[in-house]
Short mmCIF file of C-alpha atoms and ligand atoms in Angstrom, two decimals:
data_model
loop_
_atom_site.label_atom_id
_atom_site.label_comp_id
_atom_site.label_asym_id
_atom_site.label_seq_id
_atom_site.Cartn_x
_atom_site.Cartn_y
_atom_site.Cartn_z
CA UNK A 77 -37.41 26.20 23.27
CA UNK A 78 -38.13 29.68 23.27
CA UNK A 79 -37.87 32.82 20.69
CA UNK A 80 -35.22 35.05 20.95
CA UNK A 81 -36.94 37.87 19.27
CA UNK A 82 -36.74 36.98 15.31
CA UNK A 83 -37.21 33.25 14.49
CA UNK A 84 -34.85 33.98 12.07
CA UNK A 85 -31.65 34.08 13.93
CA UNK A 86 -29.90 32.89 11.25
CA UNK A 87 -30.77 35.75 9.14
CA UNK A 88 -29.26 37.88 11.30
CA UNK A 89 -26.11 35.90 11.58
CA UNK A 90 -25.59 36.28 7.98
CA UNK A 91 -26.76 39.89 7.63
CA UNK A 92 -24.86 41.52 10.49
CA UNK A 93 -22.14 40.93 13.90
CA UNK A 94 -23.03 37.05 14.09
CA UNK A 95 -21.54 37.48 18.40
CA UNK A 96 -24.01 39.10 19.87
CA UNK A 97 -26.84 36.68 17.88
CA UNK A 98 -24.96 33.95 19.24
CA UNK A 99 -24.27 34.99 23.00
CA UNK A 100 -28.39 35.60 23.14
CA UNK A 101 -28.73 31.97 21.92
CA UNK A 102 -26.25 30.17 24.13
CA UNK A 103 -28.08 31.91 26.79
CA UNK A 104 -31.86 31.75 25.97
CA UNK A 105 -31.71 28.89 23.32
CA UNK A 106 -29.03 26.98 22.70
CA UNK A 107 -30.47 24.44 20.85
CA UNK A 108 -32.28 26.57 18.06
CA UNK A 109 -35.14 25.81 16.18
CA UNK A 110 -34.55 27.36 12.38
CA UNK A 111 -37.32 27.81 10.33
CA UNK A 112 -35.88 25.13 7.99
CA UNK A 113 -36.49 22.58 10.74
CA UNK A 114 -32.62 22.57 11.11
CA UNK A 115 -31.59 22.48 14.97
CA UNK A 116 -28.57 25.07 15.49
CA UNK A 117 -26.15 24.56 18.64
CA UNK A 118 -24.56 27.74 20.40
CA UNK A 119 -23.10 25.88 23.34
CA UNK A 120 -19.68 24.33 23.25
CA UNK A 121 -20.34 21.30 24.78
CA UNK A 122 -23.57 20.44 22.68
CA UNK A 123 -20.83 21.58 19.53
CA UNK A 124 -18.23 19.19 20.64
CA UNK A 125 -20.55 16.25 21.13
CA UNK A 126 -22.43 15.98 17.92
CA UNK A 127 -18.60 16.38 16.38
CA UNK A 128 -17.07 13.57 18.21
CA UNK A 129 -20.07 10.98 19.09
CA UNK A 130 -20.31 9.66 15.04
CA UNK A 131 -22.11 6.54 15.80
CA UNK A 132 -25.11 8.98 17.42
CA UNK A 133 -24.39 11.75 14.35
CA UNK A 134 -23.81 10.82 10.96
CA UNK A 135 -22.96 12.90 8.56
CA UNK A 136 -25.75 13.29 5.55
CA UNK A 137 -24.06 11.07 2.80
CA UNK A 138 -26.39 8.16 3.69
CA UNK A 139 -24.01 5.61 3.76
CA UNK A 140 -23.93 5.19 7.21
CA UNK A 141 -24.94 1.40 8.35
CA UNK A 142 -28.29 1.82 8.09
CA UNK A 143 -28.08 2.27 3.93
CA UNK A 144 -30.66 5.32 4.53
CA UNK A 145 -30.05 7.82 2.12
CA UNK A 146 -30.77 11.44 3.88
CA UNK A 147 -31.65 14.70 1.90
CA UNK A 148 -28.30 16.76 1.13
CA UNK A 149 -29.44 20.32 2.87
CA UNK A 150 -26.58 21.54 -0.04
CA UNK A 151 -26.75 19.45 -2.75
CA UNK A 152 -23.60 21.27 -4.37
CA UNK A 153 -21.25 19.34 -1.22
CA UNK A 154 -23.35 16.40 -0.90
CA UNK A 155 -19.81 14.64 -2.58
CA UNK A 156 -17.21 16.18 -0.68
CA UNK A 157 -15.68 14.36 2.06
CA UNK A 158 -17.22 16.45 4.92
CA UNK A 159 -20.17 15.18 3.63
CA UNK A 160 -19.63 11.42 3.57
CA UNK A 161 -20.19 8.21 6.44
CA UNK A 162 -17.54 4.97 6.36
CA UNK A 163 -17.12 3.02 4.45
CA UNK A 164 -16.74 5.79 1.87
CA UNK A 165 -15.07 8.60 4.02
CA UNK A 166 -12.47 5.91 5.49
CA UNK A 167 -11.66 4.96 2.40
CA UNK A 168 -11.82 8.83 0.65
CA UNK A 169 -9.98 10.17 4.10
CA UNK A 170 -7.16 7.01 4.24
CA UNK A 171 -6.17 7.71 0.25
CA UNK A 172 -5.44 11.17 0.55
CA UNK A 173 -4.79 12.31 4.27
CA UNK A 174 -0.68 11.12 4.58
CA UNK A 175 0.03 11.94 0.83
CA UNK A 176 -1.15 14.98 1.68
CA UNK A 177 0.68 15.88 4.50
CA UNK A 178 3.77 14.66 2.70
CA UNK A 179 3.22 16.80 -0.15
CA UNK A 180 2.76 19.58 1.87
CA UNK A 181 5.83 18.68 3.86
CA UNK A 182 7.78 18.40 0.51
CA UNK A 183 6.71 21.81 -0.78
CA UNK A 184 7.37 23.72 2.33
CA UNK A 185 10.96 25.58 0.27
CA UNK A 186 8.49 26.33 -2.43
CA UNK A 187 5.90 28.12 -0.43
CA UNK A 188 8.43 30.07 1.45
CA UNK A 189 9.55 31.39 -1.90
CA UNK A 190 6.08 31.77 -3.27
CA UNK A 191 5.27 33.86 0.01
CA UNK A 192 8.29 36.25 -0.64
CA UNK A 193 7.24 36.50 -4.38
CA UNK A 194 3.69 37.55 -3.62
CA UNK A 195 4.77 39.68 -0.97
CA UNK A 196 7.56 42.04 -3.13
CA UNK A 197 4.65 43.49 -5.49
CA UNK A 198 2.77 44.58 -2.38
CA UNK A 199 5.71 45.88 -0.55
CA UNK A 200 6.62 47.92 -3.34
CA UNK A 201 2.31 49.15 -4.04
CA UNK A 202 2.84 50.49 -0.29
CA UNK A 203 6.38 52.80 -1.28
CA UNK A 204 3.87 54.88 -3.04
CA UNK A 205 0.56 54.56 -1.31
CA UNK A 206 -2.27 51.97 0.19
CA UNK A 207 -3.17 48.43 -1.37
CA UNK A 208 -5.39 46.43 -0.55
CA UNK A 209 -4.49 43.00 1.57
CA UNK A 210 -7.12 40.73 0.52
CA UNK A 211 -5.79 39.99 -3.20
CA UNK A 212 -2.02 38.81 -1.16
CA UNK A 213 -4.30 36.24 1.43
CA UNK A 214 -6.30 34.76 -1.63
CA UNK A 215 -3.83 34.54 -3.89
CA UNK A 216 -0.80 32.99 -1.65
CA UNK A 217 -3.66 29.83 -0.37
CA UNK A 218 -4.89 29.17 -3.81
CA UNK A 219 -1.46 29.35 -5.69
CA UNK A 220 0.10 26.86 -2.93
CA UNK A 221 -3.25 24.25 -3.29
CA UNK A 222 -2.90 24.26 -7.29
CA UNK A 223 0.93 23.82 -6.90
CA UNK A 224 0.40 20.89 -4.33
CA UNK A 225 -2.21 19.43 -7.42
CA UNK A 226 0.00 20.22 -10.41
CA UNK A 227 -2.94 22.51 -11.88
CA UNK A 228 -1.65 24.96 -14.22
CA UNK A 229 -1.09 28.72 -12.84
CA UNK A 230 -2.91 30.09 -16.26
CA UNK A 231 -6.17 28.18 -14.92
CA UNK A 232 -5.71 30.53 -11.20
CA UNK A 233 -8.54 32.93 -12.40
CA UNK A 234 -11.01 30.21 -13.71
CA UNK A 235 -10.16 28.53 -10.31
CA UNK A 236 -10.97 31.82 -8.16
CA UNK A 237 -14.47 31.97 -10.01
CA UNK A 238 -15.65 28.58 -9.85
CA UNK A 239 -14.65 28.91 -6.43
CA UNK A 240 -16.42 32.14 -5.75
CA UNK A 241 -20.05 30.39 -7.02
CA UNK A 242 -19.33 27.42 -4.65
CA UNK A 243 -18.29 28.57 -1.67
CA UNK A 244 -21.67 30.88 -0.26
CA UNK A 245 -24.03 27.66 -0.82
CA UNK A 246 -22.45 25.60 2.00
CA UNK A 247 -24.53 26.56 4.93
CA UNK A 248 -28.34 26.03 6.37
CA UNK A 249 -29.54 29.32 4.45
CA UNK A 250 -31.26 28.04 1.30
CA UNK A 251 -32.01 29.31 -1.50
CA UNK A 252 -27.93 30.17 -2.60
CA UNK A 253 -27.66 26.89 -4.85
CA UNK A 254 -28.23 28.03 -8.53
CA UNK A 255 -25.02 29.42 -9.20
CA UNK A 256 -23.23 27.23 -6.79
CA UNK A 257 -24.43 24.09 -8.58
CA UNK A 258 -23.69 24.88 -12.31
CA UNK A 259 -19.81 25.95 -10.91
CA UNK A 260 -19.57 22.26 -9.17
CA UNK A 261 -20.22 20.74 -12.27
CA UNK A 262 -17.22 23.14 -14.25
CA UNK A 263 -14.94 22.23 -11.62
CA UNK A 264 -15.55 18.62 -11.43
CA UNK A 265 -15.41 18.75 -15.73
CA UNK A 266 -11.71 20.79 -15.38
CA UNK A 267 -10.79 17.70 -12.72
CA UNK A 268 -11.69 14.42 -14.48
CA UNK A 269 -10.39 16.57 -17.84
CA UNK A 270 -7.00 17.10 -15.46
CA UNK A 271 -6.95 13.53 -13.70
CA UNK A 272 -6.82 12.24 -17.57
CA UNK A 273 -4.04 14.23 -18.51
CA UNK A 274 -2.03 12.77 -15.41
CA UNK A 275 -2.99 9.49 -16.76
CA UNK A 276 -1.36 9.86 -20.00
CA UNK A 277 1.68 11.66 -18.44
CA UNK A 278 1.85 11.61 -14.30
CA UNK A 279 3.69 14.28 -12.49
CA UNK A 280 5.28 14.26 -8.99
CA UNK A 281 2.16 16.41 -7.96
CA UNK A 282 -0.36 15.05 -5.41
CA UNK A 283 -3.22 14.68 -8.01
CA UNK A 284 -1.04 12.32 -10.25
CA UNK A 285 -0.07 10.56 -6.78
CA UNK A 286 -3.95 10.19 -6.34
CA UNK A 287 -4.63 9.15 -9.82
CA UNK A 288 -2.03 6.40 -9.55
CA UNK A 289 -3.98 5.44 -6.29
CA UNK A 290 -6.84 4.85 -8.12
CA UNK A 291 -5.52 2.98 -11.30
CA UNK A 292 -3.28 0.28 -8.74
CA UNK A 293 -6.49 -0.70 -6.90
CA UNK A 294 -9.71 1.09 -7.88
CA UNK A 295 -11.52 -0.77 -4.93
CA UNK A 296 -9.39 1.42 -2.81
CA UNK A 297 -10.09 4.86 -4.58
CA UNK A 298 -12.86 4.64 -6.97
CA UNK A 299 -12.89 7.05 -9.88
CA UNK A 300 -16.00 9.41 -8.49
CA UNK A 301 -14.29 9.19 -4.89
CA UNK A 302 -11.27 10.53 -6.56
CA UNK A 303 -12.73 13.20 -8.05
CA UNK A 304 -14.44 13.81 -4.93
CA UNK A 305 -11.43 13.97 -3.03
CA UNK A 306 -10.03 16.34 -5.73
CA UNK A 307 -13.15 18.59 -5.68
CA UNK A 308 -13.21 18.60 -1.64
CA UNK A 309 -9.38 19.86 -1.26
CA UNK A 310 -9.91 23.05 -3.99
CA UNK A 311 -13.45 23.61 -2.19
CA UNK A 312 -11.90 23.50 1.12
CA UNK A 313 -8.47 24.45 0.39
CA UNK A 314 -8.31 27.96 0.56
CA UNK A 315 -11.17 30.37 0.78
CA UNK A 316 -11.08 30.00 4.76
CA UNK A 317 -7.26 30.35 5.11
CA UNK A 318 -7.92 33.58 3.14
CA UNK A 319 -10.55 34.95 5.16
CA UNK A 320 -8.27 33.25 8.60
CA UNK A 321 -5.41 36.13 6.93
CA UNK A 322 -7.86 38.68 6.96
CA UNK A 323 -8.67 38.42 9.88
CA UNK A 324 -5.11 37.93 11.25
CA UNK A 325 -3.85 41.41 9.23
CA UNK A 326 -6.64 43.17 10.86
CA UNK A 327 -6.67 41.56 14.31
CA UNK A 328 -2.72 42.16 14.26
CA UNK A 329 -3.07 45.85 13.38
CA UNK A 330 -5.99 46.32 16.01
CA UNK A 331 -3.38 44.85 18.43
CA UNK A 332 0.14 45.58 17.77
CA UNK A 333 1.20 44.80 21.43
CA UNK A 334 0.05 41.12 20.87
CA UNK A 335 1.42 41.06 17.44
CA UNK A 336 4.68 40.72 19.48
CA UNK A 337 3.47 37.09 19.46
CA UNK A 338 4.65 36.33 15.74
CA UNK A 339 8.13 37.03 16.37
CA UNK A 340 9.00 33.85 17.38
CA UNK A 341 7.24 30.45 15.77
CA UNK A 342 5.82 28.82 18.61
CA UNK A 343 4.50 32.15 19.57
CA UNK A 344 2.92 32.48 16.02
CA UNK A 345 0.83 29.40 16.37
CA UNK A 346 -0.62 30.88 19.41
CA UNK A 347 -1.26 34.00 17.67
CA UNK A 348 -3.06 31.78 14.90
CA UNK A 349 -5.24 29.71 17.37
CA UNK A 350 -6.19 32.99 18.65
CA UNK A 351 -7.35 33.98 15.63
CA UNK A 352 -8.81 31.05 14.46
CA UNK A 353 -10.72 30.86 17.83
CA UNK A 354 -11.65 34.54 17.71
CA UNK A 355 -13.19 34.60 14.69
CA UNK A 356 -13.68 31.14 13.36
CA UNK A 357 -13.37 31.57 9.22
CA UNK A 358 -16.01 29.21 8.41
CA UNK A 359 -18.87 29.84 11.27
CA UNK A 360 -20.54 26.42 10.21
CA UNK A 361 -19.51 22.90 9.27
CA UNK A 362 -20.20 22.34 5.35
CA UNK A 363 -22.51 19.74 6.40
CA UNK A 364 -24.55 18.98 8.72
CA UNK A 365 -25.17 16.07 11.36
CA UNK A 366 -27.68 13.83 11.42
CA UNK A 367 -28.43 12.04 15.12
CA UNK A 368 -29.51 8.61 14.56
CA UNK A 369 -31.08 8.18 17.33
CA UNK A 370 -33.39 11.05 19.37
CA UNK A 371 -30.75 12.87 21.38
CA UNK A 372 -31.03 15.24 24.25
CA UNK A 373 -28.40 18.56 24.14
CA UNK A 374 -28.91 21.26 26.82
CA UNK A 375 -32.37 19.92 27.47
CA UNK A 376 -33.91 19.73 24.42
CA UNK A 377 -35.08 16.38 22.58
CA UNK A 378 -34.05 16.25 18.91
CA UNK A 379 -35.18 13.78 16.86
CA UNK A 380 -33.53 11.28 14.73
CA UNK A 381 -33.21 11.92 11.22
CA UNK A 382 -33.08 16.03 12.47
CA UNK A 383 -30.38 18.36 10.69
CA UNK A 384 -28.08 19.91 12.99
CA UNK A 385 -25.30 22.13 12.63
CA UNK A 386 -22.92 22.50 15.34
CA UNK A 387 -22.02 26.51 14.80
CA UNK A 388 -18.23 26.69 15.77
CA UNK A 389 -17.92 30.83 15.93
CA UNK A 390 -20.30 30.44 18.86
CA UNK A 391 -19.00 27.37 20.90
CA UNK A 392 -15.69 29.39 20.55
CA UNK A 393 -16.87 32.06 22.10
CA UNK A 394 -18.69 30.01 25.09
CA UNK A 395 -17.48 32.03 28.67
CA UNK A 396 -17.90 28.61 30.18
CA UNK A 397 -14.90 27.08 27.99
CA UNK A 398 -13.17 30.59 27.47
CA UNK A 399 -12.67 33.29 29.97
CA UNK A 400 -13.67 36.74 28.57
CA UNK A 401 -14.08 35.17 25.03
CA UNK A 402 -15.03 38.62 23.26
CA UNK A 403 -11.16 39.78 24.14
CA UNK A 404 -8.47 38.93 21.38
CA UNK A 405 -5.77 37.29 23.46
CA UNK A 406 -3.11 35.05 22.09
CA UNK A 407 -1.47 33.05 24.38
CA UNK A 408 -4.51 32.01 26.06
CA UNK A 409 -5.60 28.58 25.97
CA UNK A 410 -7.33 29.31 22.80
CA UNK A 411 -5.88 25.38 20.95
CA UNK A 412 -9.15 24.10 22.15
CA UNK A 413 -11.26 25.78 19.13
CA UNK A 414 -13.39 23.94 17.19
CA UNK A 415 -13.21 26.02 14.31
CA UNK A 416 -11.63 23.12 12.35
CA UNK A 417 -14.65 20.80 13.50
CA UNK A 418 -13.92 17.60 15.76
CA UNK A 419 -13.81 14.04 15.58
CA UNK A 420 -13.54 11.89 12.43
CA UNK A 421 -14.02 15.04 9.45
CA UNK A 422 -11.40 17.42 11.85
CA UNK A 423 -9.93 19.51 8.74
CA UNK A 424 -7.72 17.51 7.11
CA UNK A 425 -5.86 20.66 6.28
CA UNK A 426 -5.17 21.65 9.33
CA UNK A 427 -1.34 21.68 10.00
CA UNK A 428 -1.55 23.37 5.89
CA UNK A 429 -3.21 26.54 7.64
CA UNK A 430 -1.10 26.98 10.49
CA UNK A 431 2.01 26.93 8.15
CA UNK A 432 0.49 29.65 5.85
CA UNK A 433 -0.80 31.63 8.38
CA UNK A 434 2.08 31.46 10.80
CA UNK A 435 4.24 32.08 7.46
CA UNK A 436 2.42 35.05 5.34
CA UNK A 437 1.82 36.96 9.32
CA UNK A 438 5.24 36.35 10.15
CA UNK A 439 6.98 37.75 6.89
CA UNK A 440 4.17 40.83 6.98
CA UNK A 441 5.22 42.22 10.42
CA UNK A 442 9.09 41.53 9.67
CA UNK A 443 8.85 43.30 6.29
CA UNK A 444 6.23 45.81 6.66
CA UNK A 445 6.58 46.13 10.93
CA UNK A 446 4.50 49.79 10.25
CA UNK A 447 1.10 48.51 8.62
CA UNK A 448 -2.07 49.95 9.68
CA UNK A 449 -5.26 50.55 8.01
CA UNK A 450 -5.99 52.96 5.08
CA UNK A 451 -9.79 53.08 5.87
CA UNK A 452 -11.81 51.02 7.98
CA UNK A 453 -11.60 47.50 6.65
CA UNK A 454 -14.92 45.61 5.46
CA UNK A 455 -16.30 42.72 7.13
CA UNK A 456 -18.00 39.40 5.26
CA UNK A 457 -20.97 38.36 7.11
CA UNK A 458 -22.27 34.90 6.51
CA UNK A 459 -20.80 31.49 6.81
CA UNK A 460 -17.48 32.26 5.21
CA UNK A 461 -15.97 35.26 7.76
CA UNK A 462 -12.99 37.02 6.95
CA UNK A 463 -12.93 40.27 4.90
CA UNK A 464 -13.93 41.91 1.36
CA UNK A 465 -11.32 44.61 1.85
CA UNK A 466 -8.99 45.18 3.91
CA UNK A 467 -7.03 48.63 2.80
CA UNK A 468 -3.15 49.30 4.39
CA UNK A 469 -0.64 51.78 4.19
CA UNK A 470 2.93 51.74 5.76
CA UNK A 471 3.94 54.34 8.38
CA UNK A 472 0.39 55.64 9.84
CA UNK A 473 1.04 54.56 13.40
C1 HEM B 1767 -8.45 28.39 8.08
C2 HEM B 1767 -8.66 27.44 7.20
C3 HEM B 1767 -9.56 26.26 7.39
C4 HEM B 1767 -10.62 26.11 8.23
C5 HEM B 1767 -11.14 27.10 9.27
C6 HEM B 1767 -11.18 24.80 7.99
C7 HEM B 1767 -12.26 24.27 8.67
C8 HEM B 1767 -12.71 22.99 8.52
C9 HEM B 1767 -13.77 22.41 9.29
C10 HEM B 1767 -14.59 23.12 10.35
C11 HEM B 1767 -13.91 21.12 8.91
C12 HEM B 1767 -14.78 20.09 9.56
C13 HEM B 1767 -15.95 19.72 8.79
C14 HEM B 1767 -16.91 18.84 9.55
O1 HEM B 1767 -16.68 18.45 10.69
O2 HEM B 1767 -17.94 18.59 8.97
C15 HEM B 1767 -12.97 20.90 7.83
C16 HEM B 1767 -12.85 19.71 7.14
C17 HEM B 1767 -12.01 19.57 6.06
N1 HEM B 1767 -11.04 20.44 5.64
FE1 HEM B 1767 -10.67 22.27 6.40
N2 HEM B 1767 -10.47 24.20 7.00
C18 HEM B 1767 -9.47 25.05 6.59
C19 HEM B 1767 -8.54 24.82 5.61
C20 HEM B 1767 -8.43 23.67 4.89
C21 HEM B 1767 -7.40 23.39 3.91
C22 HEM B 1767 -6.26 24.31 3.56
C23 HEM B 1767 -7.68 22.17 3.39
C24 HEM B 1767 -6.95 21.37 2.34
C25 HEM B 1767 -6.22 21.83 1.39
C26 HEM B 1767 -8.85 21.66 4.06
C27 HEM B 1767 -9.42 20.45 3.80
C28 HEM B 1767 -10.44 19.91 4.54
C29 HEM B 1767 -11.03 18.62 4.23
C30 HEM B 1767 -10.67 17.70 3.07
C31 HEM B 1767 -12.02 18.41 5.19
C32 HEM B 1767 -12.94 17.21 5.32
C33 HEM B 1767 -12.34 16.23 6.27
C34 HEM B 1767 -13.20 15.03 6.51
O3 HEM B 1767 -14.41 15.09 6.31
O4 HEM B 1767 -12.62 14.00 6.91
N3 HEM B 1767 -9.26 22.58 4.97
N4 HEM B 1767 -12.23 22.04 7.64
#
């Protein structure tokens, strides 16, 4: 392994343009040594395998067969699912994965409407001048995840905080946990207050589905696996599809001849993958892998018992897998993405953020056909991509 000028590439990936830090490393160093003694992976293929292979990669939870217990690099998601080996992710990942889907299936009508709701206010802020589109693609993820848990819209701000102190620890940068830590612990105290109200009087929501899981047969879906669960689907649930609309509004103002792809639905999940591939919303996966064994990847011998993160904005941007992968071009094969990970933790909320996306991009360019930038909008560097401001007005073009 070599140096590719500053040992500290991941620095650089969360201080600046993470693409051209990346296309140096999948050239000169794919397998990267951080300073942390994490190993970082640029190349798709290397990405791909240490997704798929889970006998040779575990993930940290340390309850893979071996009973080994292996040092959470982010102690705040050491409990989340992405986080966890079988027995315990089987059994986290079989409770919750087809109620989800069906709940989500269910409350399709209701997110339409919610969509148009949260879409009038803005159309109306843009009669009169420039707003800005970041509050509409946080607010329409996290109302439609509390709705799909039966959480109380008054608690939407509280939610947005906690979520706010949690979300920047998951990645190999340390040193981000403080904050992160003490807002795990208010979240998980607002869930097993919530999962006892559902106790006392169950909804038709997903969390009192879950809850009911757990009282008919515990061995199933034990009580800090629950909350687990719970924790994992508000931690994951909806910061990335907000930063994947971000980047969608401005990707589909940057290109309003291949914003012609969201007029039609099939060609709107193109346009998504496109996006999702372009600029993958969460660059790493929350956790890391562990090989059990010492592996090889593009040459290089890493250790078992290593950390390493497969970085998924980089393996989709690989020429090797993608032709010109720098260009925004929907339609391509762009499906093969990792940016919702591989394997056995592939995002469980997957099909969720294609119907939001597809939805909220859809409705924008059929209500508001002239939107284009007010200023320049402002790009979030670091795991979590997306952006801290993105300022329209109707009409510029
Ligand atoms: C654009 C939005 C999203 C992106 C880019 C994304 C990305 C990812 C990635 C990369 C993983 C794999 C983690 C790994 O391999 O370690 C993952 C797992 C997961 N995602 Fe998502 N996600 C998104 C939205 C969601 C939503 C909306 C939900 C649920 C409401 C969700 C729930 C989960 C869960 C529970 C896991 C863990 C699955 C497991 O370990 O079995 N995600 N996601």
């Amino acid at each position: 392994m070599g140096t590719i000028g500053s040992a500290d590439a991941l620095a650089d990936v969360h201080a600046g343009d993470p693409y051209p830090v990346y296309e140096r490393l999948r050239e000169t160093e794919p397998v990267h040594l951080f300073r942390t003694g994490s190993y970082l992976l640029t190349r798709y293929t290397d990405c791909q395998r240490v997704l798929v292979e889970r006998e040779c990669f575990r993930a940290p939870g340390g309850h893979g067969p071996s009973g080994r217990t292996v040092h959470h690099p982010t102690p705040v998601l050491s409990r989340v699912m992405s986080s966890q080996n079988p027995p315990r992710h089987t059994r986290m990942r079989t409770a919750v994965a087809r109620r989800f889907v069906e709940h989500v299936r269910r409350q399709q009508p209701w997110l339409s409407k919610l969509c148009d709701q949260l879409l009038e206010p803005l159309v109306e802020t843009l009669r009169n001048g420039a707003a800005d589109m970041t509050a509409l693609a946080e607010a329409f993820p996290r109302d439609t995840i509390m709705h799909l848990l039966g959480l109380y819209p008054g608690d939407r701000d509280l939610v947005s905080m906690l979520v706010a102190d949690i979300f920047p620890t998951s990645g190999p940068l340390p040193g981000q946990d403080r904050a992160g830590a003490a807002a795990m612990r208010m979240l998980i105290d607002y869930l097993q207050g919530e999962v006892v109200r559902r106790r006392r009087a169950p909804g038709d929501d997903l969390m009192s589905e879950l809850v009911r899981a757990h009282t008919d047969c515990p061995e199933a879906l034990p009580h800090d696996e629950l909350i687990s669960v719970l924790t994992g689907l508000i931690v994951a649930g909806y910061p990335q599809i907000a930063a994947g609309i971000e980047t969608g509004v401005v990707l589909m103002m940057r290109h309003p001849d291949r914003a012609v792809f969201l007029d039609d639905p099939v060609g709107a999940r193109l346009f998504v993958d496109e996006v999702l591939r372009y600029d993958a919303p969460v660059q790493f996966t929350p956790a890391p892998r562990i090989p059990t064994k010492a592996v090889v990847l593009s040459g290089v011998t890493i250790p078992a018992g290593a950390q390493v993160w497969p970085v998924l904005g980089a393996a989709n941007r690989d020429p090797g897998v993608f032709s010109q992968p720098d260009e925004f071009r929907p339609g391509r094969d762009g499906s093969r993405h990792l940016s919702f990970g591989g394997g056995a933790h592939y995002c469980l909320g997957a099909e969720l953020v294609y119907l939001e996306m597809s939805m909220l991009l859809r409705r924008l360019r059929h209500r508001l056909p002239d939107l284009a930038p007010a200023q320049p909008p402002c790009q979030r560097f670091g795991r979590l991509r997306g952006f801290t401001s993105v300022p329209v007005i109707r009409g510029e073009r």
